[in-house]
Amino acid sequence: MNNSLALLGLLQRQPSYGYDLKHSYDRYFGTEKALAFGQVYATLARMARDEFILALGDETGGGPDRKQYRITEAGQERVSDWLFTPDVPSENLQSNLFAKTVIALLTDDDAARLLELQRAEHMSRMRALTKLKQGASILQVLICDHGLFHIEADLRWIDLTGARLAQLKKELQGA
Amino acid sequence: MNAQAQTAPILSARGLRHSFGSTEALRGIDVDIHPGEVLAVMGPSGSGKSTLLHCLAGVITPDAGSVTYQPGPAVGQSVTISSLNEAGRSRLRLTEFGFVFQFGQLLPELSALDNVTIPLLLNGTRRKDALQRSAELLDRLGLQDNGTKRPSELSGGQAQRVAVARALATAPKILFADEPTGSLDSLAAENVLTQMLQLVREAGTTLVMITHDPRTAAYADREILVRDGAVAAGYQVAP
Ligand SMILES: Nc1ncnc2c1ncn2[C@@H]1O[C@H](COP(=O)(O)OP(=O)(O)OP(=O)(O)O)[C@@H](O)[C@H]1O
Ligand SMILES: [Mg+2]
């Protein structure tokens, strides 16, 4: 996720201090990992330089922690671009597992075991996320579900690859 | 590992083998199921999951191996399901177990409420009590307004909840579920599942649930993986 754009998006609601922005951010996006104040202020300074945001009435004359910011028109456009440009579907997550499987097959190691261990790991993570959902707010549930569906996709790939190991091995070793 | 691991299993299978003609559906399965646990049974299509469930629940008798049911801590209370005759197994299924399948389990000509009362009437509960318990269960499952409807007038999710109510009506010790949410979309599946689990956990019912769906399995306390009629390495009973 792009932290700066999420912060910028939050600023669309109303002008805010860095302190309040950080707390909004944590509430929606930082349940697993809160944002550091330093990072918030650095991001705000950068976005001000890029004219996506403006510091309001500089009367206190302090650093970025004393300023209230509002989003500019350019900032709103930037958010809108971000929102409506679909992300490139990423397969990065799987690439390491793919590499391990191929190496295991090429070296006559136990690829099935490797996949089974990964499967157990995935299931255990899914159980943990499912537990988190119990009694959680709808926001929290949505975040967990997103994680769950992604892990599930990997898991289905693991199962399918497991079922295709014999065929895969034949092709790899014939090549 | 946890408290469950220390108590005696409520259901224990050893060396289960079963064939249909020349198809070896089960090739030597050991499983321990602990009281009150929710166990997911996963594995590819045709791997033997349903056959395993049927052996565990006394629906069929395995060609070889044993299934032992130990409902409570008292010695001498245990029953070897795999050596009961059909009448004995049928009694056990009615009084001790509940079943939920993917579909087609409700009687089409009866109302939702009557469908739920049937197992209670069969085990000798008075009609008035049976109706009350059934209505309560339908209520708990959010079906208070659907008691008079026939299965054809219910959505898939509602029908599955009626099936869950029926399976739990007799307060079974073990609930066996074979793809209970397999025909539902994600949200409906999740709703049926969480309601079923709430009732099951409240009552301390043991649940054995076959599922293809990892997100469904993630609600379980643990899972076993069945592959080619055997429990996959890493999921086996500790010797
Ligand atoms: N009544 C039957 N008669 C003949 N063969 C059967 C019967 N029941 C199951 N089998 C065979 O036994 C094997 C295991 O079947 P089983 O139904 O237990 O698999 P499963 O894991 O439940 O599959 P699925 O996920 O598709 O439901 C399969 O090869 C199946 O064709
Ligand atoms: Mg089956």
Coordinates of C-alpha atoms and ligand atoms in Angstrom, one line a residue:
Chain A
M1 CA 0.0 0.0 0.0
N2 CA 1.1 3.6 -0.7
N3 CA 1.3 5.4 2.6
S4 CA 1.7 8.9 1.2
L5 CA -1.3 8.6 -1.1
A6 CA -3.4 7.2 1.8
L7 CA -2.4 10.2 3.9
L8 CA -3.2 12.5 1.1
G9 CA -6.5 10.8 0.6
L10 CA -7.3 11.3 4.3
L11 CA -6.5 15.0 4.0
Q12 CA -9.3 15.3 1.4
R13 CA -11.8 15.1 4.2
Q14 CA -10.7 18.1 6.1
P15 CA -7.5 20.1 6.8
S16 CA -5.6 18.3 9.6
Y17 CA -2.5 18.4 11.7
G18 CA 0.1 15.7 11.2
Y19 CA -0.8 14.3 14.6
D20 CA -4.5 13.8 13.7
L21 CA -3.6 12.3 10.3
K22 CA -1.3 9.8 11.9
H23 CA -4.1 8.6 14.2
S24 CA -6.6 8.5 11.3
Y25 CA -4.2 6.5 9.3
D26 CA -3.5 4.0 12.1
R27 CA -7.1 3.6 12.7
Y28 CA -7.9 2.5 9.2
F29 CA -4.7 1.1 7.8
G30 CA -2.2 0.7 10.7
T31 CA -3.9 -2.0 12.7
E32 CA -0.9 -4.3 12.0
K33 CA 1.8 -1.7 11.8
A34 CA 1.3 1.9 13.0
L35 CA 2.9 4.7 11.1
A36 CA 5.9 6.5 12.8
F37 CA 5.4 10.2 13.5
G38 CA 8.7 10.9 11.7
Q39 CA 7.4 9.2 8.6
V40 CA 4.2 11.2 8.7
Y41 CA 6.1 14.6 8.9
A42 CA 8.6 13.6 6.3
T43 CA 5.7 12.6 4.0
L44 CA 3.9 15.9 4.6
A45 CA 7.0 17.9 3.9
R46 CA 7.5 16.1 0.7
M47 CA 3.9 16.5 -0.4
A48 CA 4.0 20.2 0.5
R49 CA 7.2 20.5 -1.7
D50 CA 5.3 18.8 -4.5
E51 CA 2.4 21.2 -4.0
F52 CA -0.1 18.4 -3.3
I53 CA -0.8 20.0 0.1
L54 CA -0.5 23.5 1.6
A55 CA 0.4 24.5 5.2
L56 CA -2.3 26.8 6.5
G57 CA -1.6 30.1 8.3
D58 CA 2.0 29.7 9.3
E59 CA 1.5 31.9 12.4
T60 CA 3.1 29.6 14.9
G61 CA 6.1 29.4 12.7
G62 CA 7.0 26.0 14.0
G63 CA 8.1 22.8 12.2
P64 CA 5.7 20.5 10.4
D65 CA 4.4 19.1 13.7
R66 CA 2.8 22.6 14.4
K67 CA 1.2 23.1 11.0
Q68 CA -2.2 22.3 9.7
Y69 CA -2.3 21.1 6.2
R70 CA -5.0 21.1 3.5
I71 CA -5.0 19.3 0.1
T72 CA -4.5 21.3 -3.1
E73 CA -6.3 20.8 -6.4
A74 CA -3.2 19.0 -7.7
G75 CA -3.3 16.8 -4.6
Q76 CA -6.9 15.9 -5.3
E77 CA -6.1 15.0 -8.8
R78 CA -3.2 12.9 -7.6
V79 CA -5.6 11.0 -5.2
S80 CA -8.1 10.6 -8.0
D81 CA -5.4 9.1 -10.3
W82 CA -4.4 6.7 -7.6
L83 CA -7.9 5.6 -6.9
F84 CA -8.9 5.0 -10.5
T85 CA -5.7 3.5 -11.9
P86 CA -5.9 -0.3 -11.3
D87 CA -2.9 -2.0 -9.7
V88 CA -0.8 -4.4 -11.7
P89 CA -1.8 -7.9 -10.5
S90 CA 1.3 -9.0 -8.7
E91 CA 2.7 -12.4 -8.6
N92 CA 5.7 -11.6 -6.5
L93 CA 4.5 -13.4 -3.5
Q94 CA 4.5 -16.7 -5.3
S95 CA 7.8 -16.4 -7.0
N96 CA 9.9 -17.6 -4.1
L97 CA 7.8 -20.6 -3.6
F98 CA 7.8 -21.3 -7.3
A99 CA 11.6 -21.1 -7.3
K100 CA 11.9 -23.4 -4.3
T101 CA 9.6 -25.9 -5.9
V102 CA 11.4 -25.9 -9.2
I103 CA 14.8 -26.2 -7.5
A104 CA 13.5 -29.1 -5.3
L105 CA 12.3 -30.9 -8.4
L106 CA 15.5 -30.3 -10.3
T107 CA 17.6 -31.6 -7.5
D108 CA 15.4 -34.5 -6.7
D109 CA 14.5 -33.1 -3.3
D110 CA 11.1 -33.5 -1.7
A111 CA 8.9 -30.8 -3.4
A112 CA 5.7 -32.4 -2.1
R113 CA 7.0 -31.9 1.5
L114 CA 8.0 -28.3 0.8
L115 CA 4.5 -27.5 -0.5
E116 CA 2.9 -29.3 2.4
L117 CA 4.9 -27.3 4.9
Q118 CA 3.9 -24.1 3.1
R119 CA 0.3 -25.2 3.1
A120 CA 0.3 -25.8 6.8
E121 CA 1.9 -22.3 7.3
H122 CA -0.8 -20.7 5.1
M123 CA -3.6 -22.5 6.9
S124 CA -2.2 -21.4 10.3
R125 CA -2.1 -17.8 9.1
M126 CA -5.7 -18.1 7.8
R127 CA -6.8 -19.5 11.2
A128 CA -5.2 -16.5 13.0
L129 CA -6.9 -14.0 10.6
T130 CA -10.2 -15.8 11.1
K131 CA -9.8 -15.5 14.9
L132 CA -9.1 -11.8 14.5
K133 CA -12.4 -11.4 12.7
Q134 CA -14.5 -12.6 15.6
G135 CA -16.1 -9.7 17.3
A136 CA -14.1 -7.2 15.2
S137 CA -15.4 -4.1 13.6
I138 CA -16.6 -4.3 10.0
L139 CA -13.4 -2.4 8.9
Q140 CA -11.2 -4.9 10.6
V141 CA -13.2 -7.8 9.1
L142 CA -12.7 -6.3 5.6
I143 CA -9.0 -6.1 6.1
C144 CA -8.8 -9.6 7.4
D145 CA -11.0 -10.9 4.6
H146 CA -8.6 -9.3 2.1
G147 CA -5.7 -11.1 3.6
L148 CA -7.7 -14.3 3.8
F149 CA -8.6 -14.3 0.1
H150 CA -5.1 -13.6 -0.9
I151 CA -3.6 -16.4 1.2
E152 CA -6.4 -18.6 -0.1
A153 CA -5.3 -17.9 -3.7
D154 CA -1.8 -18.9 -2.8
L155 CA -3.0 -22.0 -1.1
R156 CA -5.0 -23.1 -4.1
W157 CA -1.9 -22.6 -6.2
I158 CA 0.0 -24.8 -3.7
D159 CA -2.6 -27.5 -3.9
L160 CA -2.8 -27.5 -7.7
T161 CA 1.0 -27.5 -8.0
G162 CA 1.1 -30.4 -5.5
A163 CA -1.3 -32.3 -7.8
R164 CA 0.8 -31.6 -10.8
L165 CA 4.2 -32.4 -9.3
A166 CA 4.6 -35.7 -11.2
Q167 CA 4.0 -34.0 -14.5
L168 CA 6.1 -31.0 -13.6
K169 CA 9.0 -33.2 -12.6
K170 CA 8.8 -35.1 -15.9
E171 CA 8.9 -32.0 -17.9
L172 CA 11.7 -30.3 -15.9
Q173 CA 13.9 -33.3 -15.9
G174 CA 13.3 -34.0 -19.6
A175 CA 14.2 -30.4 -20.4
Chain B
M1 CA 0.2 -29.2 22.9
N2 CA -3.1 -28.1 24.2
A3 CA -5.7 -29.3 26.7
Q4 CA -7.4 -31.3 24.0
A5 CA -4.4 -33.3 23.3
Q6 CA -4.5 -34.6 26.9
T7 CA -8.1 -35.8 27.0
A8 CA -9.0 -39.2 25.5
P9 CA -10.3 -38.9 22.0
I10 CA -14.1 -39.0 21.6
L11 CA -13.6 -40.8 18.3
S12 CA -10.6 -42.8 17.4
A13 CA -10.0 -44.7 14.1
R14 CA -7.1 -47.1 13.5
G15 CA -6.1 -48.8 10.3
L16 CA -9.2 -48.0 8.3
R17 CA -9.4 -49.6 4.9
H18 CA -12.3 -49.6 2.6
S19 CA -12.8 -50.4 -1.1
F20 CA -15.6 -50.0 -3.6
G21 CA -15.1 -52.9 -6.1
S22 CA -11.5 -52.4 -7.2
T23 CA -11.3 -48.8 -6.0
E24 CA -9.3 -48.5 -2.8
A25 CA -11.0 -45.5 -1.2
L26 CA -9.2 -45.8 2.2
R27 CA -5.8 -47.4 2.5
G28 CA -5.1 -47.4 6.2
I29 CA -6.2 -44.3 8.1
D30 CA -5.6 -43.4 11.7
V31 CA -7.4 -40.4 13.2
D32 CA -8.1 -39.2 16.7
I33 CA -10.8 -36.6 17.3
H34 CA -10.9 -34.9 20.6
P35 CA -14.1 -33.9 22.5
G36 CA -15.3 -30.4 21.6
E37 CA -12.8 -29.8 18.9
V38 CA -13.6 -28.5 15.4
L39 CA -11.7 -30.6 12.9
A40 CA -11.6 -29.7 9.2
V41 CA -11.0 -32.6 6.7
M42 CA -9.4 -31.4 3.5
G43 CA -8.0 -33.1 0.4
P44 CA -8.5 -33.4 -3.3
S45 CA -11.7 -34.7 -4.9
G46 CA -11.8 -38.5 -4.7
S47 CA -9.2 -38.7 -2.0
G48 CA -11.6 -40.5 0.3
K49 CA -12.9 -37.8 2.6
S50 CA -16.6 -38.7 2.4
T51 CA -15.8 -42.4 2.8
L52 CA -13.7 -41.6 5.9
L53 CA -16.6 -39.6 7.3
H54 CA -19.0 -42.4 6.6
C55 CA -16.8 -44.9 8.4
L56 CA -16.3 -42.6 11.4
A57 CA -20.0 -42.0 11.7
G58 CA -21.1 -45.6 11.3
V59 CA -22.8 -45.0 8.0
I60 CA -20.7 -47.8 6.5
T61 CA -18.6 -50.4 8.1
P62 CA -15.0 -50.4 6.9
D63 CA -13.5 -53.5 5.3
A64 CA -10.7 -53.4 8.0
G65 CA -9.7 -51.3 11.0
S66 CA -11.6 -50.0 13.9
V67 CA -13.6 -46.9 15.0
T68 CA -14.0 -46.4 18.7
Y69 CA -16.5 -44.0 20.2
Q70 CA -15.8 -42.8 23.7
P71 CA -18.6 -40.3 24.7
G72 CA -17.5 -39.7 28.2
P73 CA -14.6 -40.4 30.6
A74 CA -16.2 -43.4 32.2
V75 CA -14.4 -46.7 31.5
G76 CA -16.6 -49.3 29.8
Q77 CA -18.6 -46.6 28.1
S78 CA -16.7 -46.9 24.8
V79 CA -18.4 -48.4 21.7
T80 CA -16.6 -50.0 18.8
I81 CA -18.7 -48.6 16.0
S82 CA -17.0 -50.6 13.3
S83 CA -18.3 -53.9 14.9
L84 CA -21.9 -52.8 15.5
N85 CA -24.6 -54.3 13.2
E86 CA -26.8 -52.0 11.1
A87 CA -29.4 -51.6 13.8
G88 CA -26.8 -50.6 16.4
R89 CA -25.1 -48.1 14.1
S90 CA -28.5 -46.6 13.1
R91 CA -29.4 -46.1 16.8
L92 CA -26.0 -44.5 17.5
R93 CA -26.4 -42.2 14.5
L94 CA -29.8 -41.1 15.7
T95 CA -29.0 -40.5 19.4
E96 CA -25.3 -39.4 19.3
F97 CA -24.5 -37.9 16.0
G98 CA -25.8 -35.2 13.7
F99 CA -25.3 -34.8 9.9
V100 CA -25.2 -31.9 7.5
F101 CA -24.5 -32.4 3.8
Q102 CA -24.0 -30.1 0.9
F103 CA -27.6 -30.3 -0.3
G104 CA -30.7 -32.4 -0.7
Q105 CA -31.2 -33.4 2.9
L106 CA -34.5 -31.7 3.8
L107 CA -37.8 -33.4 3.1
P108 CA -39.4 -31.3 0.3
E109 CA -43.0 -31.8 1.4
L110 CA -42.5 -30.7 5.0
S111 CA -42.1 -27.2 6.4
A112 CA -38.8 -26.0 7.8
L113 CA -40.0 -26.4 11.3
D114 CA -41.3 -30.0 10.7
N115 CA -38.0 -30.9 9.1
V116 CA -36.2 -29.9 12.3
T117 CA -38.7 -31.8 14.6
I118 CA -38.3 -35.1 12.8
P119 CA -35.2 -36.4 14.5
L120 CA -36.6 -35.3 17.9
L121 CA -39.9 -37.2 17.2
L122 CA -37.9 -40.2 16.1
N123 CA -35.9 -40.3 19.3
G124 CA -39.1 -40.2 21.4
T125 CA -39.3 -36.5 22.3
R126 CA -42.9 -35.3 23.0
R127 CA -44.3 -33.4 20.1
K128 CA -44.8 -30.2 22.2
D129 CA -41.2 -30.2 23.4
A130 CA -39.9 -31.1 20.0
L131 CA -41.7 -28.1 18.4
Q132 CA -40.4 -25.8 21.1
R133 CA -36.8 -26.9 20.8
S134 CA -37.1 -26.7 17.0
A135 CA -38.5 -23.2 17.0
E136 CA -35.8 -22.1 19.4
L137 CA -33.1 -23.4 17.1
L138 CA -34.6 -21.8 14.0
D139 CA -34.7 -18.6 16.0
R140 CA -31.0 -18.9 16.9
L141 CA -30.2 -19.3 13.2
G142 CA -32.2 -16.2 12.3
L143 CA -35.0 -18.2 10.6
Q144 CA -37.9 -17.2 12.9
D145 CA -39.9 -16.0 10.0
N146 CA -39.3 -19.1 7.8
G147 CA -40.6 -21.9 9.9
T148 CA -43.7 -22.5 7.8
K149 CA -41.9 -22.4 4.5
R150 CA -41.1 -25.5 2.5
P151 CA -37.5 -26.2 1.4
S152 CA -38.3 -25.0 -2.2
E153 CA -39.3 -21.7 -0.8
L154 CA -36.0 -21.1 1.0
S155 CA -32.7 -19.7 -0.3
G156 CA -29.8 -22.0 -0.3
G157 CA -28.3 -20.4 2.8
Q158 CA -31.7 -20.6 4.6
A159 CA -32.1 -24.3 3.7
Q160 CA -28.6 -25.0 5.0
R161 CA -29.4 -23.3 8.3
V162 CA -32.5 -25.4 8.5
A163 CA -30.3 -28.5 7.9
V164 CA -28.0 -27.3 10.7
A165 CA -30.9 -26.8 13.0
R166 CA -32.2 -30.3 12.2
A167 CA -28.7 -31.8 12.7
L168 CA -28.4 -30.1 16.1
A169 CA -31.9 -30.7 17.3
T170 CA -31.1 -33.8 19.2
A171 CA -28.0 -32.2 20.8
P172 CA -25.6 -34.6 19.2
K173 CA -22.2 -35.3 20.7
I174 CA -20.6 -35.2 17.3
L175 CA -21.7 -33.2 14.3
F176 CA -20.5 -34.6 10.9
A177 CA -20.7 -32.1 8.0
D178 CA -19.8 -32.9 4.4
E179 CA -19.2 -29.6 2.5
P180 CA -22.0 -27.9 4.6
T181 CA -21.5 -24.6 2.8
G182 CA -20.2 -26.0 -0.5
S183 CA -23.2 -24.7 -2.5
L184 CA -23.2 -21.2 -1.1
D185 CA -21.5 -17.9 -2.1
S186 CA -18.8 -16.5 0.2
L187 CA -21.0 -14.3 2.4
A188 CA -23.9 -16.8 2.8
A189 CA -21.3 -19.6 3.5
E190 CA -19.7 -17.5 6.1
N191 CA -23.0 -16.7 7.8
V192 CA -24.1 -20.3 7.9
L193 CA -20.7 -21.4 9.1
T194 CA -20.4 -18.8 11.9
Q195 CA -23.9 -19.5 13.2
M196 CA -23.3 -23.2 13.1
L197 CA -20.0 -22.8 14.9
Q198 CA -21.5 -20.6 17.6
L199 CA -24.1 -23.2 18.4
V200 CA -21.5 -26.0 18.2
R201 CA -19.1 -24.2 20.5
E202 CA -21.7 -23.2 23.0
A203 CA -22.9 -26.8 23.3
G204 CA -19.4 -28.3 23.3
T205 CA -20.3 -30.4 20.3
T206 CA -17.5 -32.0 18.4
L207 CA -17.5 -31.1 14.8
V208 CA -15.9 -33.0 11.9
M209 CA -16.3 -31.0 8.8
I210 CA -15.2 -31.9 5.2
T211 CA -14.4 -28.8 3.1
H212 CA -12.6 -27.9 0.0
D213 CA -12.6 -24.3 1.0
P214 CA -9.5 -23.1 2.9
R215 CA -11.5 -20.1 4.4
T216 CA -14.0 -22.6 5.8
A217 CA -11.3 -24.8 7.1
A218 CA -9.7 -21.7 8.8
Y219 CA -12.6 -21.7 11.3
A220 CA -11.5 -25.1 12.6
D221 CA -9.1 -25.7 15.4
R222 CA -7.0 -27.9 13.1
E223 CA -7.2 -29.8 9.9
I224 CA -6.2 -33.1 8.4
L225 CA -5.3 -33.6 4.8
V226 CA -6.4 -36.7 3.1
R227 CA -4.6 -37.8 0.0
D228 CA -5.1 -41.0 -2.0
G229 CA -7.0 -42.7 0.8
A230 CA -4.4 -41.9 3.5
V231 CA -3.7 -39.0 5.9
A232 CA -0.9 -36.9 4.4
A233 CA 2.5 -36.8 6.1
G234 CA 2.5 -34.0 8.7
Y235 CA -1.1 -34.6 9.7
Q236 CA -0.8 -38.0 11.2
V237 CA -1.6 -39.2 14.7
A238 CA 1.5 -39.1 16.8
P239 CA 2.5 -42.7 17.4
Ligands
LIG1 N1 -20.6 -45.8 -3.4 C1 -19.5 -45.9 -4.1 N2 -19.4 -46.8 -5.1 C2 -18.2 -46.9 -5.8 N3 -17.2 -46.1 -5.6 C3 -17.2 -45.1 -4.7 C4 -18.4 -45.0 -3.9 N4 -18.2 -44.0 -3.0 C5 -16.9 -43.5 -3.3 N5 -16.3 -44.2 -4.3 C6 -15.0 -44.0 -4.8 O1 -14.1 -44.0 -3.7 C7 -13.1 -42.9 -3.8 C8 -13.2 -42.0 -2.7 O2 -14.5 -41.3 -2.8 P1 -14.9 -40.2 -1.7 O3 -16.4 -39.9 -2.1 O4 -14.7 -40.7 -0.4 O5 -14.0 -39.0 -2.1 P2 -14.1 -37.5 -1.6 O6 -12.7 -37.2 -1.0 O7 -15.2 -37.3 -0.7 O8 -14.3 -36.7 -2.9 P3 -15.1 -35.3 -3.2 O9 -14.3 -34.2 -2.6 O10 -15.2 -35.3 -4.7 O11 -16.4 -35.4 -2.5 C9 -13.4 -42.4 -5.2 O12 -12.5 -43.0 -6.1 C10 -14.8 -42.7 -5.5 O13 -15.1 -42.9 -6.9
MG2 MG -17.0 -36.2 -0.8

